Amino acid sequence: MTDQLSAPGRTAEIGRSRIRKEDARFVTGRTTWTDNITVPGLLHMAILRSPMAHATIDRVDVSPALRRPGVIAAFSGRDLADELGSMPCVWPVTEDIVMPDHPPIAVDEVRYAGDPVAIVIARDRYAAADALEAVEVDYTPLPPVLDLEAALADGSPLVHSDKGTNRCYTWPLATGDYEAESARADLVVRRRYTQQRLIPNAMEPRAVVATPPTASNEYTLYSSTQVPHVARVTLSMVTGIPEHRLRVIAPDVGGGFGSKLQVYGEEAVALAVAKRLGRPVKWTESRSEGYQATHHGRGQIQDIEIAATSDGKVLGMRVDLLADMGAYLMLITPGTPLLGAFMYCGIYKMNAYDFKCTGVFTTKTPTDAYRGAGRPEATFAIERTMDELAAELGLDPMELRRRNWIGHDEFPYTTIAGLTYDSGNYEAATDRALALFGYDDLRAEQRARNERGDPVRLGIGISTYTEMCGLAPSRILRDLRYVAGGWEAASIRMLPTGTVEIATGTSPHGQGHATCWSQIAADVLGVPFDDIEVVHGDTKAVPQGMDTYGSRSLVVGGLAVHHAAQKVVAKARKVAAHLLEASEADLEFSGGVFSVKGSPEATKTIQEVAFATFSSHDLPDGMEPTINAEHLVDPDTFSFPFGTHLCAIEVDTETGRARIRSYVCVDDVGKAINPMIVQGQIHGGVAQGISQALYEEAVYDTEGNLVSGTMADYLVPSAVDLPDFVTDRTETPATSNALGVKGVGETGTIASTPAVVNAVVDALRPLGVKDVAMPCTPQRIWQAVTAARAEEGTA
């Protein structure tokens, strides 16, 4: 049975750049953010956080706060210890991983500046915040643990003294014989890169509203989260509230970037307080509070080796990582750097690969997923090192890449890291990018500037990337010791009035699910796009789901919608055949209409079938009165988008200022459901990747205090700080799914950072500069130039 997706004269929805149907509500303010939610009897929670990175808690006295106006209750960690378990980590990556307890509120010891130590509950948020200053806490300072290498040395102070080590785990992956390949290589390039800590900056801060049981006899948690279904399971375990009595709702969520792919202590504490007081409780973080307490991203030291022949053939690669866990293991903290373990070889062929990652505890804010989660770090390392190898060999960096990448005629291709890429055409994406960029002309201009000693140098940066996304295959997650599965669910409800309701287990926070899922279903069902509504983010309305992260929504959740819609058509076909007194085999379905072959006047629309099913007056014998359907997808593999990003940057060697002059990216995400949304995702991703390269860094002082704890100190670029982007696409459909789609949410972030840093270094390489640490600030660029000139005696 083959159903046409569109009737003659009807424009197919897939591939159409529709304006997002959810946007009108957002831009006119008809939204429901968590902080907008008000319920009768609402109380407000404020959290007292440790000002010290590491200390024992000798005494907490909340009684003075209770005397403040408007205060209803106040609790220390010990007061709630019997009601709250340890916060969960669902990714114990090795058998011998060290997994310390993680109390939602510290009881005996604080381990990072920002660790909660007490809470105050009041009638309004201002009274709660003001009363925090009355809580009395006595601390005994302990030595902070800040440096990753020093933390592993004998005699280092311990973050968790009961564990006897700061080493969380060591995870290896080795294929081929790297030592042998290195021995026969003509050249081995060794570099060390630092992935600085990044602080997510979603437009909406985290917020929670917890309500106690009412007539429904269930607790309800509203949370600005990416993972309502995951939160329901884990918070049930932490709080002891039975899962069937806990409803989690993610209302409108204003961005996440991985920071809301988390189950936070504040959610558990709010539930515990609502349970104890029998009153609803709200907490909304301040921006500076979020800088301390929302998990951070990245935080790695990367030691990279590439072995190659003199003609530029890459033979093997060695990767040795130190990954900063922070003070505790959050939901997927240990696994985040390992998501890149399979991607350090990128798009390149080689004979050997040796990877090792060591997780290290420090007295800093815990780390976890941030847009790309491990894969930006991997792409940065391989793309920076390919540039360094090209420089050592005297080759154009693009030519070196061409000599080593997987050819379009070699797919499917199993990489040295063990992943099988299903489809790709790196040549086509690169050729298109080079043409848009004007690569040869820019190289000529660069040579001219260098020859005349221009103080403003031109650099050209390249990033030819692929990524694994659509985090899903449950069997692979099992092998990686991830606790949960990676499936996704969707159901299609054909309503009697002829409209359609899609219930999706994915939970959007800006991606455009309502629009894209409507487009997918409209093409399969043949119903108007505007007659489809999408329900999401509510564990009662959508009981099954694994939520949104890792660019999985389309390639797992969207596929579930597609297959569920096909099931609806199959059920409707049976009813239509009965109503038309025809054989199912004689029915054609096109544009939402069933017709009988040879009798075009005999038709039934799918909406008519839906109403006939609702009335149940004339159904086939034995058929249930419904054509609704659900489908769960558990893919066999990941998806592998790819592309080429090119950056031209002007660097003033006298001031250190770097200005992006042009940025071109050509990405291939397989079949595009909505090209406008694809472009928007790439724009946002590129902005965040550029930001890591040039602007953002979480900085701690020697005592472990976060000194970049406000927007005045932590630089987030605005639109005026970013260039215009030239974007384009090639389209190489995935062969691993029925829609031919690949993920897009993280591609821009993954590709852009090395393109920008490669451009900065390329501009300064004639001066003897081989690296500039991220972010490449004017000060760091000026220092690198000054140091290189001093070394050459030209200062």
PDB file of N, CA and C in Angstrom, residues 484-535:
ATOM      1  N   ALA A 484      18.118   5.028  30.975  1.00  0.00           N
ATOM      2  CA  ALA A 484      16.834   5.096  30.280  1.00  0.00           C
ATOM      3  C   ALA A 484      16.961   4.634  28.839  1.00  0.00           C
ATOM      4  N   GLY A 485      15.820   4.582  28.161  1.00  0.00           N
ATOM      5  CA  GLY A 485      15.791   4.274  26.735  1.00  0.00           C
ATOM      6  C   GLY A 485      15.825   5.542  25.914  1.00  0.00           C
ATOM      7  N   GLY A 486      15.762   5.348  24.587  1.00  0.00           N
ATOM      8  CA  GLY A 486      15.806   6.501  23.690  1.00  0.00           C
ATOM      9  C   GLY A 486      14.652   6.550  22.716  1.00  0.00           C
ATOM     10  N   TRP A 487      13.594   5.785  22.984  1.00  0.00           N
ATOM     11  CA  TRP A 487      12.432   5.768  22.103  1.00  0.00           C
ATOM     12  C   TRP A 487      11.654   7.074  22.219  1.00  0.00           C
ATOM     13  N   GLU A 488      10.697   7.236  21.349  1.00  0.00           N
ATOM     14  CA  GLU A 488       9.792   8.382  21.448  1.00  0.00           C
ATOM     15  C   GLU A 488       8.408   7.977  20.983  1.00  0.00           C
ATOM     16  N   ALA A 489       7.384   8.672  21.511  1.00  0.00           N
ATOM     17  CA  ALA A 489       5.990   8.310  21.273  1.00  0.00           C
ATOM     18  C   ALA A 489       5.213   9.465  20.668  1.00  0.00           C
ATOM     19  N   ALA A 490       4.198   9.111  19.896  1.00  0.00           N
ATOM     20  CA  ALA A 490       3.243  10.090  19.379  1.00  0.00           C
ATOM     21  C   ALA A 490       1.919   9.397  19.164  1.00  0.00           C
ATOM     22  N   SER A 491       0.854  10.140  19.328  1.00  0.00           N
ATOM     23  CA  SER A 491      -0.464   9.614  18.998  1.00  0.00           C
ATOM     24  C   SER A 491      -1.214  10.644  18.172  1.00  0.00           C
ATOM     25  N   ILE A 492      -2.056  10.142  17.271  1.00  0.00           N
ATOM     26  CA  ILE A 492      -2.885  10.984  16.415  1.00  0.00           C
ATOM     27  C   ILE A 492      -4.339  10.726  16.785  1.00  0.00           C
ATOM     28  N   ARG A 493      -5.051  11.795  17.109  1.00  0.00           N
ATOM     29  CA  ARG A 493      -6.457  11.685  17.470  1.00  0.00           C
ATOM     30  C   ARG A 493      -7.283  12.409  16.411  1.00  0.00           C
ATOM     31  N   MET A 494      -8.066  11.653  15.665  1.00  0.00           N
ATOM     32  CA  MET A 494      -8.990  12.225  14.691  1.00  0.00           C
ATOM     33  C   MET A 494     -10.285  12.570  15.422  1.00  0.00           C
ATOM     34  N   LEU A 495     -10.577  13.845  15.556  1.00  0.00           N
ATOM     35  CA  LEU A 495     -11.739  14.277  16.309  1.00  0.00           C
ATOM     36  C   LEU A 495     -12.986  14.268  15.427  1.00  0.00           C
ATOM     37  N   PRO A 496     -14.153  14.103  16.021  1.00  0.00           N
ATOM     38  CA  PRO A 496     -15.376  13.975  15.223  1.00  0.00           C
ATOM     39  C   PRO A 496     -15.631  15.163  14.297  1.00  0.00           C
ATOM     40  N   THR A 497     -15.168  16.337  14.688  1.00  0.00           N
ATOM     41  CA  THR A 497     -15.398  17.532  13.871  1.00  0.00           C
ATOM     42  C   THR A 497     -14.476  17.611  12.665  1.00  0.00           C
ATOM     43  N   GLY A 498     -13.571  16.651  12.529  1.00  0.00           N
ATOM     44  CA  GLY A 498     -12.681  16.628  11.378  1.00  0.00           C
ATOM     45  C   GLY A 498     -11.325  17.233  11.628  1.00  0.00           C
ATOM     46  N   THR A 499     -11.116  17.789  12.816  1.00  0.00           N
ATOM     47  CA  THR A 499      -9.798  18.313  13.144  1.00  0.00           C
ATOM     48  C   THR A 499      -8.938  17.210  13.748  1.00  0.00           C
ATOM     49  N   VAL A 500      -7.662  17.511  13.908  1.00  0.00           N
ATOM     50  CA  VAL A 500      -6.684  16.497  14.311  1.00  0.00           C
ATOM     51  C   VAL A 500      -5.912  17.005  15.522  1.00  0.00           C
ATOM     52  N   GLU A 501      -5.670  16.114  16.454  1.00  0.00           N
ATOM     53  CA  GLU A 501      -4.872  16.427  17.635  1.00  0.00           C
ATOM     54  C   GLU A 501      -3.685  15.476  17.664  1.00  0.00           C
ATOM     55  N   ILE A 502      -2.486  16.057  17.718  1.00  0.00           N
ATOM     56  CA  ILE A 502      -1.263  15.264  17.829  1.00  0.00           C
ATOM     57  C   ILE A 502      -0.761  15.370  19.264  1.00  0.00           C
ATOM     58  N   ALA A 503      -0.563  14.262  19.912  1.00  0.00           N
ATOM     59  CA  ALA A 503       0.057  14.243  21.234  1.00  0.00           C
ATOM     60  C   ALA A 503       1.474  13.716  21.066  1.00  0.00           C
ATOM     61  N   THR A 504       2.443  14.549  21.375  1.00  0.00           N
ATOM     62  CA  THR A 504       3.849  14.190  21.152  1.00  0.00           C
ATOM     63  C   THR A 504       4.603  14.130  22.460  1.00  0.00           C
ATOM     64  N   GLY A 505       5.466  13.129  22.584  1.00  0.00           N
ATOM     65  CA  GLY A 505       6.295  12.987  23.773  1.00  0.00           C
ATOM     66  C   GLY A 505       7.479  13.919  23.805  1.00  0.00           C
ATOM     67  N   THR A 506       7.748  14.609  22.696  1.00  0.00           N
ATOM     68  CA  THR A 506       8.802  15.625  22.704  1.00  0.00           C
ATOM     69  C   THR A 506       8.256  16.901  23.319  1.00  0.00           C
ATOM     70  N   SER A 507       9.130  17.713  23.873  1.00  0.00           N
ATOM     71  CA  SER A 507       8.701  18.889  24.628  1.00  0.00           C
ATOM     72  C   SER A 507       9.460  20.112  24.123  1.00  0.00           C
ATOM     73  N   PRO A 508       8.816  20.940  23.304  1.00  0.00           N
ATOM     74  CA  PRO A 508       9.544  22.036  22.651  1.00  0.00           C
ATOM     75  C   PRO A 508       9.867  23.182  23.585  1.00  0.00           C
ATOM     76  N   HIS A 509      10.928  23.887  23.265  1.00  0.00           N
ATOM     77  CA  HIS A 509      11.266  25.129  23.955  1.00  0.00           C
ATOM     78  C   HIS A 509      11.837  26.127  22.958  1.00  0.00           C
ATOM     79  N   GLY A 510      11.163  26.190  21.793  1.00  0.00           N
ATOM     80  CA  GLY A 510      11.549  27.154  20.769  1.00  0.00           C
ATOM     81  C   GLY A 510      11.825  26.554  19.415  1.00  0.00           C
ATOM     82  N   GLN A 511      11.734  25.230  19.284  1.00  0.00           N
ATOM     83  CA  GLN A 511      12.146  24.572  18.040  1.00  0.00           C
ATOM     84  C   GLN A 511      11.092  24.606  16.944  1.00  0.00           C
ATOM     85  N   GLY A 512       9.816  24.829  17.269  1.00  0.00           N
ATOM     86  CA  GLY A 512       8.790  24.833  16.248  1.00  0.00           C
ATOM     87  C   GLY A 512       8.119  23.492  16.034  1.00  0.00           C
ATOM     88  N   HIS A 513       8.013  22.697  17.081  1.00  0.00           N
ATOM     89  CA  HIS A 513       7.390  21.384  16.954  1.00  0.00           C
ATOM     90  C   HIS A 513       5.953  21.474  16.451  1.00  0.00           C
ATOM     91  N   ALA A 514       5.178  22.425  16.980  1.00  0.00           N
ATOM     92  CA  ALA A 514       3.769  22.503  16.593  1.00  0.00           C
ATOM     93  C   ALA A 514       3.634  22.698  15.092  1.00  0.00           C
ATOM     94  N   THR A 515       4.528  23.460  14.511  1.00  0.00           N
ATOM     95  CA  THR A 515       4.482  23.703  13.067  1.00  0.00           C
ATOM     96  C   THR A 515       4.945  22.481  12.283  1.00  0.00           C
ATOM     97  N   CYS A 516       6.095  21.960  12.630  1.00  0.00           N
ATOM     98  CA  CYS A 516       6.659  20.848  11.843  1.00  0.00           C
ATOM     99  C   CYS A 516       5.831  19.574  11.990  1.00  0.00           C
ATOM    100  N   TRP A 517       5.351  19.290  13.204  1.00  0.00           N
ATOM    101  CA  TRP A 517       4.551  18.089  13.380  1.00  0.00           C
ATOM    102  C   TRP A 517       3.247  18.211  12.594  1.00  0.00           C
ATOM    103  N   SER A 518       2.686  19.437  12.530  1.00  0.00           N
ATOM    104  CA  SER A 518       1.482  19.654  11.736  1.00  0.00           C
ATOM    105  C   SER A 518       1.757  19.428  10.256  1.00  0.00           C
ATOM    106  N   GLN A 519       2.920  19.871   9.793  1.00  0.00           N
ATOM    107  CA  GLN A 519       3.271  19.667   8.387  1.00  0.00           C
ATOM    108  C   GLN A 519       3.410  18.185   8.060  1.00  0.00           C
ATOM    109  N   ILE A 520       4.068  17.452   8.946  1.00  0.00           N
ATOM    110  CA  ILE A 520       4.250  16.011   8.720  1.00  0.00           C
ATOM    111  C   ILE A 520       2.898  15.316   8.663  1.00  0.00           C
ATOM    112  N   ALA A 521       2.048  15.592   9.643  1.00  0.00           N
ATOM    113  CA  ALA A 521       0.749  14.919   9.703  1.00  0.00           C
ATOM    114  C   ALA A 521      -0.156  15.353   8.565  1.00  0.00           C
ATOM    115  N   ALA A 522      -0.108  16.626   8.192  1.00  0.00           N
ATOM    116  CA  ALA A 522      -0.966  17.115   7.107  1.00  0.00           C
ATOM    117  C   ALA A 522      -0.680  16.386   5.806  1.00  0.00           C
ATOM    118  N   ASP A 523       0.576  16.113   5.520  1.00  0.00           N
ATOM    119  CA  ASP A 523       0.905  15.419   4.281  1.00  0.00           C
ATOM    120  C   ASP A 523       0.441  13.975   4.288  1.00  0.00           C
ATOM    121  N   VAL A 524       0.541  13.321   5.429  1.00  0.00           N
ATOM    122  CA  VAL A 524       0.119  11.917   5.489  1.00  0.00           C
ATOM    123  C   VAL A 524      -1.400  11.809   5.484  1.00  0.00           C
ATOM    124  N   LEU A 525      -2.071  12.664   6.273  1.00  0.00           N
ATOM    125  CA  LEU A 525      -3.514  12.557   6.444  1.00  0.00           C
ATOM    126  C   LEU A 525      -4.299  13.295   5.371  1.00  0.00           C
ATOM    127  N   GLY A 526      -3.666  14.274   4.734  1.00  0.00           N
ATOM    128  CA  GLY A 526      -4.373  15.066   3.745  1.00  0.00           C
ATOM    129  C   GLY A 526      -5.348  16.054   4.339  1.00  0.00           C
ATOM    130  N   VAL A 527      -5.149  16.437   5.590  1.00  0.00           N
ATOM    131  CA  VAL A 527      -6.008  17.429   6.232  1.00  0.00           C
ATOM    132  C   VAL A 527      -5.308  18.780   6.206  1.00  0.00           C
ATOM    133  N   PRO A 528      -6.059  19.875   6.295  1.00  0.00           N
ATOM    134  CA  PRO A 528      -5.421  21.194   6.278  1.00  0.00           C
ATOM    135  C   PRO A 528      -4.481  21.397   7.462  1.00  0.00           C
ATOM    136  N   PHE A 529      -3.396  22.067   7.181  1.00  0.00           N
ATOM    137  CA  PHE A 529      -2.391  22.382   8.199  1.00  0.00           C
ATOM    138  C   PHE A 529      -3.016  23.081   9.398  1.00  0.00           C
ATOM    139  N   ASP A 530      -3.933  24.013   9.156  1.00  0.00           N
ATOM    140  CA  ASP A 530      -4.523  24.801  10.234  1.00  0.00           C
ATOM    141  C   ASP A 530      -5.514  24.013  11.066  1.00  0.00           C
ATOM    142  N   ASP A 531      -5.888  22.818  10.619  1.00  0.00           N
ATOM    143  CA  ASP A 531      -6.834  21.993  11.371  1.00  0.00           C
ATOM    144  C   ASP A 531      -6.134  21.014  12.313  1.00  0.00           C
ATOM    145  N   ILE A 532      -4.842  21.212  12.513  1.00  0.00           N
ATOM    146  CA  ILE A 532      -4.068  20.299  13.355  1.00  0.00           C
ATOM    147  C   ILE A 532      -3.545  21.057  14.562  1.00  0.00           C
ATOM    148  N   GLU A 533      -3.748  20.494  15.729  1.00  0.00           N
ATOM    149  CA  GLU A 533      -3.197  21.033  16.960  1.00  0.00           C
ATOM    150  C   GLU A 533      -2.215  20.021  17.546  1.00  0.00           C
ATOM    151  N   VAL A 534      -1.210  20.530  18.225  1.00  0.00           N
ATOM    152  CA  VAL A 534      -0.182  19.681  18.823  1.00  0.00           C
ATOM    153  C   VAL A 534      -0.204  19.867  20.337  1.00  0.00           C
ATOM    154  N   VAL A 535      -0.325  18.769  21.052  1.00  0.00           N
ATOM    155  CA  VAL A 535      -0.337  18.754  22.512  1.00  0.00           C
ATOM    156  C   VAL A 535       0.998  18.194  22.990  1.00  0.00           C
TER     157      VAL A 535
END
